[in-house]
mmCIF file of C-alpha atoms in Angstrom:
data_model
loop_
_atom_site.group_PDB
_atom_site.id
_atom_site.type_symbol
_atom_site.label_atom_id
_atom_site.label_comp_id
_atom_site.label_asym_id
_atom_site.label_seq_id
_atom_site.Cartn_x
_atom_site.Cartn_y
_atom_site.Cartn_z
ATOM 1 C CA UNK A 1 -17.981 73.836 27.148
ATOM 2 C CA UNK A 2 -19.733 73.364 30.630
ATOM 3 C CA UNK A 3 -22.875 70.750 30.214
ATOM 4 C CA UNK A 4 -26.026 71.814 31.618
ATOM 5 C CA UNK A 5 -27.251 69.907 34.542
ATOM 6 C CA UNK A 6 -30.833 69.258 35.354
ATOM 7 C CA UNK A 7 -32.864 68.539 38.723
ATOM 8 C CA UNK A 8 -34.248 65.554 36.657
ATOM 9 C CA UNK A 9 -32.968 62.977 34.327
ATOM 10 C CA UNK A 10 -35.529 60.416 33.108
ATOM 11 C CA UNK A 11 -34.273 56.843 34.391
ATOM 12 C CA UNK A 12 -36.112 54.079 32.375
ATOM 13 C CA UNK A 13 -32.944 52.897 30.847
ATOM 14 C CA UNK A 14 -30.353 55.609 32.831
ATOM 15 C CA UNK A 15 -27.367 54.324 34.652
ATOM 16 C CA UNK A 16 -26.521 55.489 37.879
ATOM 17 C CA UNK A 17 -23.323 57.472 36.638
ATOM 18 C CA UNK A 18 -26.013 59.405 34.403
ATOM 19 C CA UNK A 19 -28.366 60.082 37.541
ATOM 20 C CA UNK A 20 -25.829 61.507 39.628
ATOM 21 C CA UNK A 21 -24.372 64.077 37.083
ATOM 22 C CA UNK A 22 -27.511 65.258 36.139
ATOM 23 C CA UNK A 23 -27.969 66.234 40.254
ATOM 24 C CA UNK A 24 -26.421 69.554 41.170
ATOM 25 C CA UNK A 25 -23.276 68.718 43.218
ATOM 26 C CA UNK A 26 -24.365 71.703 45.485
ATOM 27 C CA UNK A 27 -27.423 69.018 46.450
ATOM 28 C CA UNK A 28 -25.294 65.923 46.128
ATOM 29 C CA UNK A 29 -22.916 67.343 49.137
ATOM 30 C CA UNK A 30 -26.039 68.245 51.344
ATOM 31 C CA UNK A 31 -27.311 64.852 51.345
ATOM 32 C CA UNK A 32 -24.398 62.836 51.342
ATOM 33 C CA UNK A 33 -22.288 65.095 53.437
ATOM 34 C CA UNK A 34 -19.003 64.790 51.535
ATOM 35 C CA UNK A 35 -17.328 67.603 50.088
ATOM 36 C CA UNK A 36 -18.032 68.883 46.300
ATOM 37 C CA UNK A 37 -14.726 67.547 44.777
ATOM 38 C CA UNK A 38 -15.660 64.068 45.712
ATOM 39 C CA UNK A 39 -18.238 64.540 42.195
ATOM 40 C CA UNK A 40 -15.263 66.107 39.798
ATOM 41 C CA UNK A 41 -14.714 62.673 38.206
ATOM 42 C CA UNK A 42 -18.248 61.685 37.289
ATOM 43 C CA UNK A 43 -18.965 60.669 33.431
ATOM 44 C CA UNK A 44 -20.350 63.579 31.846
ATOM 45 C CA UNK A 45 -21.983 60.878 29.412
ATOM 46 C CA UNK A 46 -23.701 57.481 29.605
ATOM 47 C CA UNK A 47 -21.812 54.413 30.134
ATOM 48 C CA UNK A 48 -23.321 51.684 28.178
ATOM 49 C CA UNK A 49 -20.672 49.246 28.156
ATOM 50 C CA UNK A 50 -18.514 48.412 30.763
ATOM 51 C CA UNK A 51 -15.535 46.332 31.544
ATOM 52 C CA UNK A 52 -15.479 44.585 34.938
ATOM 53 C CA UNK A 53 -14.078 41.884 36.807
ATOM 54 C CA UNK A 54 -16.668 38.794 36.521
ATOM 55 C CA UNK A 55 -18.078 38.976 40.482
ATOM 56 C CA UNK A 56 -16.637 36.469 42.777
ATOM 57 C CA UNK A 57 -19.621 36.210 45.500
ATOM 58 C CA UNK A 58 -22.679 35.859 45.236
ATOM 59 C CA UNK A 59 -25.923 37.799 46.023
ATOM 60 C CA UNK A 60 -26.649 36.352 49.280
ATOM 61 C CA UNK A 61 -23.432 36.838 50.276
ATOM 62 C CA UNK A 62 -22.844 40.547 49.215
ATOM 63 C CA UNK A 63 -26.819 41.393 50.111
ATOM 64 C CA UNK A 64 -26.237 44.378 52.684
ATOM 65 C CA UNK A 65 -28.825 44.462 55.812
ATOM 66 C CA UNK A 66 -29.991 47.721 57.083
ATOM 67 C CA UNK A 67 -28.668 48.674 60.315
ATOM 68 C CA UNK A 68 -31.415 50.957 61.032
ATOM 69 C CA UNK A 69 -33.647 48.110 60.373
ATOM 70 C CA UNK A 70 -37.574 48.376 59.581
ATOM 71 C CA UNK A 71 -39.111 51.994 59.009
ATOM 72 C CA UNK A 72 -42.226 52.234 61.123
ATOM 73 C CA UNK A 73 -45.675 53.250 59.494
ATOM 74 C CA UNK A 74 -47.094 55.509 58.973
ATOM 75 C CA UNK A 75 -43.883 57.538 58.212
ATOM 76 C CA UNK A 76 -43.106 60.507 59.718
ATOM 77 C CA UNK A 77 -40.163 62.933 57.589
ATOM 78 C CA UNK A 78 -38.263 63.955 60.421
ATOM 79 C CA UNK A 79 -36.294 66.974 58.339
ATOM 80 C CA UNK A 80 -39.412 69.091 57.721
ATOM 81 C CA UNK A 81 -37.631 72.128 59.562
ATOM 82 C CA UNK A 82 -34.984 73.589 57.720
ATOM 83 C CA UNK A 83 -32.144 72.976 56.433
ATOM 84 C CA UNK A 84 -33.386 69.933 54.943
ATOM 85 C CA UNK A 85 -33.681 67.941 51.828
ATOM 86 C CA UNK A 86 -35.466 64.576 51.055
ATOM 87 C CA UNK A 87 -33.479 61.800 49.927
ATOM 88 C CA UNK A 88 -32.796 61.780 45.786
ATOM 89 C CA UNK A 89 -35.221 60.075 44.628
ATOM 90 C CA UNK A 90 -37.750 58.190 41.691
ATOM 91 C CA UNK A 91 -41.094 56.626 41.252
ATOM 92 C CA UNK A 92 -41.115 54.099 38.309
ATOM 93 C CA UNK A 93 -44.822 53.736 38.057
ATOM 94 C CA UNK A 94 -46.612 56.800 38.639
ATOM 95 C CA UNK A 95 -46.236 60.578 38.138
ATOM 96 C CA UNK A 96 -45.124 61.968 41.638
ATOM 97 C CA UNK A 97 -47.901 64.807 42.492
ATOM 98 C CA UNK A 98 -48.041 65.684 38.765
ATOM 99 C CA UNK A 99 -44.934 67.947 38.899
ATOM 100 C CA UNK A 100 -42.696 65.184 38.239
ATOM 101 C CA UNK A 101 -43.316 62.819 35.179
ATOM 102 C CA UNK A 102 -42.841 59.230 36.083
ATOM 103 C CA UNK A 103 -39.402 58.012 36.236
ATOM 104 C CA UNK A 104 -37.673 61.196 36.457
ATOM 105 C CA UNK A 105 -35.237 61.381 39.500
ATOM 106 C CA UNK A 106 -35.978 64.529 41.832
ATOM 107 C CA UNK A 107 -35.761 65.728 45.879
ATOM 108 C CA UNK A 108 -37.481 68.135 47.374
ATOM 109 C CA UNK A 109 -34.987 70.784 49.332
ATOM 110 C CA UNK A 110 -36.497 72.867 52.109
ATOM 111 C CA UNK A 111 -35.060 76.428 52.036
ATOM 112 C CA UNK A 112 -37.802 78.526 54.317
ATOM 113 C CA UNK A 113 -38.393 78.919 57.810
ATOM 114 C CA UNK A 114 -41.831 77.535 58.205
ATOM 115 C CA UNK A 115 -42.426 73.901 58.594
ATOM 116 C CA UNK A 116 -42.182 71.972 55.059
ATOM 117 C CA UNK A 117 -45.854 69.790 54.600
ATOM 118 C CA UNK A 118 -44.879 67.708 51.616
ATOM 119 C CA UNK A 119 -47.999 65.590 50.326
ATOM 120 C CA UNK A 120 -47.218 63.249 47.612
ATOM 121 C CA UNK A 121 -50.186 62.209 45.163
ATOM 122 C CA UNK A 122 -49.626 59.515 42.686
ATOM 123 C CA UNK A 123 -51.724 58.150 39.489
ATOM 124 C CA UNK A 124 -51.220 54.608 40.360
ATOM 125 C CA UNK A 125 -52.238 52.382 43.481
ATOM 126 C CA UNK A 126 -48.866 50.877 44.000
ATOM 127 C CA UNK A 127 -46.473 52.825 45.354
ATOM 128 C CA UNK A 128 -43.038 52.415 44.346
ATOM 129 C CA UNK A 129 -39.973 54.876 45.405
ATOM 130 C CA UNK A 130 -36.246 54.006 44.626
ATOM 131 C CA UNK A 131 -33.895 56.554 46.341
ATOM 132 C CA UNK A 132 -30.373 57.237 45.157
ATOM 133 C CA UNK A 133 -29.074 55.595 48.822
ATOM 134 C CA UNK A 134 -30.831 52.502 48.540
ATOM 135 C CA UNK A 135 -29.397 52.339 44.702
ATOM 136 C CA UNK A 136 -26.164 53.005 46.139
ATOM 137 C CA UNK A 137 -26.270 50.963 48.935
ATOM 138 C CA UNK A 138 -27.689 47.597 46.378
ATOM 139 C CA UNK A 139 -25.416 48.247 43.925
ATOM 140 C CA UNK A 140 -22.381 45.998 44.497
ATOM 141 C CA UNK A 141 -18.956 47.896 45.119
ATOM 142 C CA UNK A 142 -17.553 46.444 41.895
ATOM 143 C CA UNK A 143 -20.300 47.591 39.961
ATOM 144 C CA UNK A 144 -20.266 51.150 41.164
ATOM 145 C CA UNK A 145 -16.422 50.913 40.609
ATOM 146 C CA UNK A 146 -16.676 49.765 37.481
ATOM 147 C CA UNK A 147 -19.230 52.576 36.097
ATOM 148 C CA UNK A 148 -16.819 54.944 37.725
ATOM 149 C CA UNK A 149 -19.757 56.705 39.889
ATOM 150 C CA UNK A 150 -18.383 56.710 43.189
ATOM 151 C CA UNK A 151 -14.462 56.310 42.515
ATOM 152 C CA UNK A 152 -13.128 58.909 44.756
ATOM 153 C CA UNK A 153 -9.864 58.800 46.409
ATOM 154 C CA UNK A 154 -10.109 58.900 49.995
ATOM 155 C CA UNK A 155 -14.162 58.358 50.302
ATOM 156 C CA UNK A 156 -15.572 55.513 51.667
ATOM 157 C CA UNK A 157 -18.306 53.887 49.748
ATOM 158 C CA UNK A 158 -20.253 53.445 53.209
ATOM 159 C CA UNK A 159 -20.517 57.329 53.184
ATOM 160 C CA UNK A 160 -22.740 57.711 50.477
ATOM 161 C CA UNK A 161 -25.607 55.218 52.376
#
């Protein structure tokens, strides 16, 4: 039986595992340029409890630092000509230009040949984004081990940030 996959999964209690098999692996490959059987592996199901080594570092000392350092504002999206896609993303506090409900984990793919003008409206004054990367990239390598979300012979962790 092949499970049906959604462009969104609602993420006020998900688990990363569960956010990355509910993207399509066709968009998982675009963004994170690795090839499609890196995503064969993934849980098909939530992963509530797992077992794990007790960390040996701590935060400060595991915290990465971006090397691309502060983004600039305003913001410009630099991939608005195609092919492009905007990073996997989710806004926990407000419903993202009232296509998206709050919470649920989406991109935008551009797949014309006119410019992309993406305007995001949101129902709350504080804007908050968390993008699949930046989970990715603050997740601790143990943990992402451990839920089995990125354990892929032969890939780097680095190449999914």
């Amino acid at each position: 039986m092949k499970r049906q996959r959604s462009s969104t999964i609602h993420l006020a209690k998900a688990l990363l595992t569960d956010w990355i098999a509910h993207v399509p692996k066709e968009v998982l490959v675009k963004k994170d340029r690795v090839n499609a059987s890196a995503f064969d592996h993934i849980p098909d199901r939530q992963l509530w409890m797992l077992s794990s080594a007790v960390p040996t570092q701590g935060v400060d000392e595991t915290n990465p630092v971006s090397p691309a350092g502060t983004v600039p504002l305003p913001y410009t999206f630099a991939a608005s000509k195609s092919p492009a896609l905007t990073g996997i993303r989710h806004s926990p506090n407000g419903h993202s230009s009232c296509y998206v409900p709050s919470t649920f984990g989406h991109y935008v793919e551009k797949v014309g040949n006119t410019t992309l003008k993406y305007f995001g409206i949101f129902n709350s004054n504080i804007y908050e984004d968390i993008s699949l990367n930046q989970w990715l990239a603050l997740t601790p390598d143990m943990v992402k081990a451990s839920q089995h979300a990125i354990f892929i012979p032969g890939v780097q962790l680095t190449d999914f940030i």
